[in-house]
Tab-separated table of N, CA and C in Angstrom:
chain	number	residue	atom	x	y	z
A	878	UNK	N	92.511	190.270	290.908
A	878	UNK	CA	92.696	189.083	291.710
A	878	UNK	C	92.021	187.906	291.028
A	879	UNK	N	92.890	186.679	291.241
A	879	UNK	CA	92.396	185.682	290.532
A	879	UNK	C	91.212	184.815	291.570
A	880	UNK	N	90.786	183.907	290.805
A	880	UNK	CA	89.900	183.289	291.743
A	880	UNK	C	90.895	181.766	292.849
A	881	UNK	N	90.491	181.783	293.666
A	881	UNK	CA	91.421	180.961	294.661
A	881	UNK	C	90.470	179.755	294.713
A	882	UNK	N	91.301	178.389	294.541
A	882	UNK	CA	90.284	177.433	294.808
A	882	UNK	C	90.876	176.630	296.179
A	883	UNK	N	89.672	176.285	296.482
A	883	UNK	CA	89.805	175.755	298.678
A	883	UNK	C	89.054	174.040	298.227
A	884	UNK	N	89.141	174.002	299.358
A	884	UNK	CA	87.800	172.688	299.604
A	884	UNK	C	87.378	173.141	301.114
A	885	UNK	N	86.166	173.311	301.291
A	885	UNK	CA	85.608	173.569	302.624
A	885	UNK	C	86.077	172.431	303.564
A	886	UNK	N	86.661	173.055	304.777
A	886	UNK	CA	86.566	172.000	306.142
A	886	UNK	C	85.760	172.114	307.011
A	887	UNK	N	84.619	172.708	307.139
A	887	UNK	CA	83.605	172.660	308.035
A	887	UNK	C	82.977	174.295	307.861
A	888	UNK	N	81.578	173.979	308.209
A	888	UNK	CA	80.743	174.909	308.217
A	888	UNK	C	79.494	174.774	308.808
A	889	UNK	N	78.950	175.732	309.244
A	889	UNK	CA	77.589	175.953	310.332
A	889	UNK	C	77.087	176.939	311.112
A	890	UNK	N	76.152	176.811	311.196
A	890	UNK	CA	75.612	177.559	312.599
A	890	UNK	C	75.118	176.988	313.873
A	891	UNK	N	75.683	177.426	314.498
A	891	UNK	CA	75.308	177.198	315.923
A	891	UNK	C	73.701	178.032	316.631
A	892	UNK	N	73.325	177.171	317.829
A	892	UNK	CA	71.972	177.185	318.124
A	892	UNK	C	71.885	179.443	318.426
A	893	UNK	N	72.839	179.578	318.508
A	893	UNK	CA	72.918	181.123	319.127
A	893	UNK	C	72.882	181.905	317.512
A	894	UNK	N	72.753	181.181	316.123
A	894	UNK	CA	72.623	182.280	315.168
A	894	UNK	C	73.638	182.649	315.083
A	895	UNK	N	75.508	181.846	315.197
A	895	UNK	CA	76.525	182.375	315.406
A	895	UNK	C	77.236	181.645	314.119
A	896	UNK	N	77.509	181.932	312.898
A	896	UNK	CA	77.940	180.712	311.902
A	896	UNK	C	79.590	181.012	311.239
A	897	UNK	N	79.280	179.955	311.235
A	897	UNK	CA	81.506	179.753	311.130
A	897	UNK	C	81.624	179.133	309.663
A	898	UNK	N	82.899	179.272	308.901
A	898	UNK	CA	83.331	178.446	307.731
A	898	UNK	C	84.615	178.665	307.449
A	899	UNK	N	85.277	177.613	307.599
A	899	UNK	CA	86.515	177.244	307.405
A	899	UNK	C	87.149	176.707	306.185
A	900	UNK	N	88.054	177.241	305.730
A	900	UNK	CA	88.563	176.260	303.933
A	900	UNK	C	89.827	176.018	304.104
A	901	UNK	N	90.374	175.458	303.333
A	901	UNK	CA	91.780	174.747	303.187
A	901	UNK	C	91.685	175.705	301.664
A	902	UNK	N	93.372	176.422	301.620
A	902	UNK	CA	93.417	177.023	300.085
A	902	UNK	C	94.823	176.158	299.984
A	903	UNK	N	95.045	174.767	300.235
A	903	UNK	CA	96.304	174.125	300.064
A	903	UNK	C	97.647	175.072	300.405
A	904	UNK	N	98.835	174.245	300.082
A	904	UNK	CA	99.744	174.295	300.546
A	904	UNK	C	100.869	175.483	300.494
A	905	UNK	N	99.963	176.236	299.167
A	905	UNK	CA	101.135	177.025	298.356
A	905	UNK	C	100.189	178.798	299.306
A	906	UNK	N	99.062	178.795	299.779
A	906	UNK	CA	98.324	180.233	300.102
A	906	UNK	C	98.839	180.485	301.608
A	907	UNK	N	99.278	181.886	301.690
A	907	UNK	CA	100.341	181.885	302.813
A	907	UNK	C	99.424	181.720	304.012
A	908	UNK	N	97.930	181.156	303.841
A	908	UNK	CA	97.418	181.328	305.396
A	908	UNK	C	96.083	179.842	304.636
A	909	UNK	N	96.951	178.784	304.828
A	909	UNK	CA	95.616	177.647	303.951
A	909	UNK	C	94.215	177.744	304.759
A	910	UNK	N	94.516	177.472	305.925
A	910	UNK	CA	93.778	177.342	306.621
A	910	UNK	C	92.701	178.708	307.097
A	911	UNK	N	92.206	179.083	306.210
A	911	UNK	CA	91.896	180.735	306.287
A	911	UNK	C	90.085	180.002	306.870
A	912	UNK	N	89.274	181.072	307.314
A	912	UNK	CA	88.275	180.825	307.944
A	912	UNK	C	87.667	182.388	308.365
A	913	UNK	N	86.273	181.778	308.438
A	913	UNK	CA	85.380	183.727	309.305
A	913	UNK	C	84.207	182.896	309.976
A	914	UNK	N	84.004	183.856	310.584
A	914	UNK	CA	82.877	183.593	311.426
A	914	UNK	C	81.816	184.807	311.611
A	915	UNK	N	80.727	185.074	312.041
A	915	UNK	CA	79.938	186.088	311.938
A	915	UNK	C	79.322	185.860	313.324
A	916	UNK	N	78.798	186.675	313.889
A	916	UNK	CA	77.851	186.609	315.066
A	916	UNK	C	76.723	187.069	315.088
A	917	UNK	N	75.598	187.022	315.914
A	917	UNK	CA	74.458	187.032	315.711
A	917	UNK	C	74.032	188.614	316.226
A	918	UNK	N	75.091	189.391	316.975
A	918	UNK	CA	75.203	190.545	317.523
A	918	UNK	C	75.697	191.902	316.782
A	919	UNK	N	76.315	191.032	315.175
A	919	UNK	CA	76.422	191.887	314.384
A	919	UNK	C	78.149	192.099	314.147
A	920	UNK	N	78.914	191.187	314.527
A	920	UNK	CA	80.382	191.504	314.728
A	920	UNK	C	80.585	189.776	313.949
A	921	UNK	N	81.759	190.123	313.168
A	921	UNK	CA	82.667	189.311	312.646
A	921	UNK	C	83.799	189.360	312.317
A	922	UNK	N	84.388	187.887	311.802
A	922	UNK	CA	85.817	188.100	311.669
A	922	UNK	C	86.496	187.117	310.482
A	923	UNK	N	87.241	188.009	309.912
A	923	UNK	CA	87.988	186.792	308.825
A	923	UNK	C	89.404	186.575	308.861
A	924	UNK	N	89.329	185.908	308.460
A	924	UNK	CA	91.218	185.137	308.769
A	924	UNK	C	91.335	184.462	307.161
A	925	UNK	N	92.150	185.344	306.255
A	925	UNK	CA	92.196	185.402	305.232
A	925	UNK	C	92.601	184.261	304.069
A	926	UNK	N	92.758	183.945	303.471
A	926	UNK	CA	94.456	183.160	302.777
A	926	UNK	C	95.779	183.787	302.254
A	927	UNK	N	95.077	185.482	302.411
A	927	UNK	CA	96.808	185.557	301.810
A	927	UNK	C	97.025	186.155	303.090
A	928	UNK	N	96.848	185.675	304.115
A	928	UNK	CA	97.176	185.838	305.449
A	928	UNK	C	96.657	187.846	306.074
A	929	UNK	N	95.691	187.849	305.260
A	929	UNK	CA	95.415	189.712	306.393
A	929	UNK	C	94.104	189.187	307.050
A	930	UNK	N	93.800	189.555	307.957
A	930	UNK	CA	92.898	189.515	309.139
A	930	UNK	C	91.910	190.849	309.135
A	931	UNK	N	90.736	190.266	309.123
A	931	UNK	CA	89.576	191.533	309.312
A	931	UNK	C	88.504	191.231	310.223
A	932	UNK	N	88.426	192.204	311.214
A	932	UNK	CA	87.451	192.161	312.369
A	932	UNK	C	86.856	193.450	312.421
A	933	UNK	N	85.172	193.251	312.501
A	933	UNK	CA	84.134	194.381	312.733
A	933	UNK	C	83.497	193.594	314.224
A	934	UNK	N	83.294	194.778	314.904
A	934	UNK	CA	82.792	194.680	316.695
A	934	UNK	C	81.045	194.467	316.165
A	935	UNK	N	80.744	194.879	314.793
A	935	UNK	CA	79.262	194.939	314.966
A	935	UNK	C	78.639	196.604	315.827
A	936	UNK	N	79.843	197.345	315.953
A	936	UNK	CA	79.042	198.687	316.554
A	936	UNK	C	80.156	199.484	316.222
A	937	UNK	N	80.511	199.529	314.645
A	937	UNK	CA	81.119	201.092	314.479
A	937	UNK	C	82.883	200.752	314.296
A	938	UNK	N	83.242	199.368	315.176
A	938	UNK	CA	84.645	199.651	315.108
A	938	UNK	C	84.775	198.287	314.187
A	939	UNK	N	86.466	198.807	313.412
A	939	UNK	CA	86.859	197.576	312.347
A	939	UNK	C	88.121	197.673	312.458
A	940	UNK	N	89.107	196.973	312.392
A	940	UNK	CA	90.320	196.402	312.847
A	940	UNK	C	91.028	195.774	311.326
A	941	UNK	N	91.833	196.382	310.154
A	941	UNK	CA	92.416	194.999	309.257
A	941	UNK	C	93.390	194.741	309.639
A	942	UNK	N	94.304	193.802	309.270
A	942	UNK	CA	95.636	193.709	309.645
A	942	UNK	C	96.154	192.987	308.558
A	943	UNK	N	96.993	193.335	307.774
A	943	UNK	CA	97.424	193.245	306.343
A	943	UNK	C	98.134	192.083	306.101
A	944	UNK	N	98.565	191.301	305.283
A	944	UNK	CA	99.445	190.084	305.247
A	944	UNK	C	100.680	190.555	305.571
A	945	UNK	N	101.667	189.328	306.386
A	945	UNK	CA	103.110	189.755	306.599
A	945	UNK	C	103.811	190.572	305.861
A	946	UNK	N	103.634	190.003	304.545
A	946	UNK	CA	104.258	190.518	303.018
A	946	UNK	C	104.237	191.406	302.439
A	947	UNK	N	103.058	192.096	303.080
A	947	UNK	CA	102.645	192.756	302.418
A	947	UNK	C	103.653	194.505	302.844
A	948	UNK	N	104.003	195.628	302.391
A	948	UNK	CA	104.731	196.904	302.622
A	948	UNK	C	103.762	197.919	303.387
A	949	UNK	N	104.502	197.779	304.324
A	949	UNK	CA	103.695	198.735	305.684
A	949	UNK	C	102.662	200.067	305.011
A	950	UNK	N	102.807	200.371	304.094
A	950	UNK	CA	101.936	201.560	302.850
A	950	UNK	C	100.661	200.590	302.936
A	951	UNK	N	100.392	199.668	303.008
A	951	UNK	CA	99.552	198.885	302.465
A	951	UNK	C	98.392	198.823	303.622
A	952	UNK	N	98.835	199.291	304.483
A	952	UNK	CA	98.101	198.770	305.954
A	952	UNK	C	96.780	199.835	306.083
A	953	UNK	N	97.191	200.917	305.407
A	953	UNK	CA	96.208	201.956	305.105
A	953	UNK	C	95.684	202.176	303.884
A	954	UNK	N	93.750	202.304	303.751
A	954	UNK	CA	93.027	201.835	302.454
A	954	UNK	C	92.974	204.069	302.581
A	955	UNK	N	93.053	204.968	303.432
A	955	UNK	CA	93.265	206.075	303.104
A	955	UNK	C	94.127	206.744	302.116
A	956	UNK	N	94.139	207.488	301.396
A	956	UNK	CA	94.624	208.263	300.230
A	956	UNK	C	94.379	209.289	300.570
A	957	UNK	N	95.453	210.481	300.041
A	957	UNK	CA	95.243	211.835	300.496
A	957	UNK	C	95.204	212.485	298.426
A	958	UNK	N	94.454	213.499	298.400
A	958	UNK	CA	94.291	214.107	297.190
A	958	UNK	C	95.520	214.875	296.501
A	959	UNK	N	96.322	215.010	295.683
A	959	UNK	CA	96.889	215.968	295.631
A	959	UNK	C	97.143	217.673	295.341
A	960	UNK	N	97.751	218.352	296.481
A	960	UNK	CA	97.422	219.832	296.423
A	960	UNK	C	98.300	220.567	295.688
A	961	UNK	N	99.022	219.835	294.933
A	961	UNK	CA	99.874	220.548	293.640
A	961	UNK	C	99.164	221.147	292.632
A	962	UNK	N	99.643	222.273	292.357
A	962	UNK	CA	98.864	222.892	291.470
A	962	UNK	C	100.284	223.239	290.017
């Protein structure tokens, strides 16, 4: 993967230890407006540029959700070994 260049549109933390950052990856990245946020409880979330989505609860559970484009194979980071001999 190449490196992606953005310009930040805002970033911070809030008084709760809760911090957000948002970028612009222009016109041509299928999700420009990509952004994450983190919480102070241990759960976050990203909203990508090539449009896949990733959320952790902060207690065990994680959620991806792959870009549109991407071939339903893709949605799973599992691999099985092969038992051919």
């Amino acid at each position: 993967m190449g490196k992606k260049d953005y310009t930040y549109k805002s970033h911070g933390t809030n008084s709760k230890g809760n911090h957000y950052c948002a970028r612009d990856y222009g016109s041509d990245a299928p999700n420009k407006n990509a952004y994450h946020y983190s919480n102070s409880d241990g759960s976050y979330y990203y909203s990508n540029s090539d449009g896949s989505k990733y959320h952790n609860d902060g207690k065990g559970g994680a959620t991806y959700t792959p870009p549109a484009s991407a071939p339903a194979s893709s949605a799973s980071s599992a691999s099985s070994g092969s038992s051919k001999k």
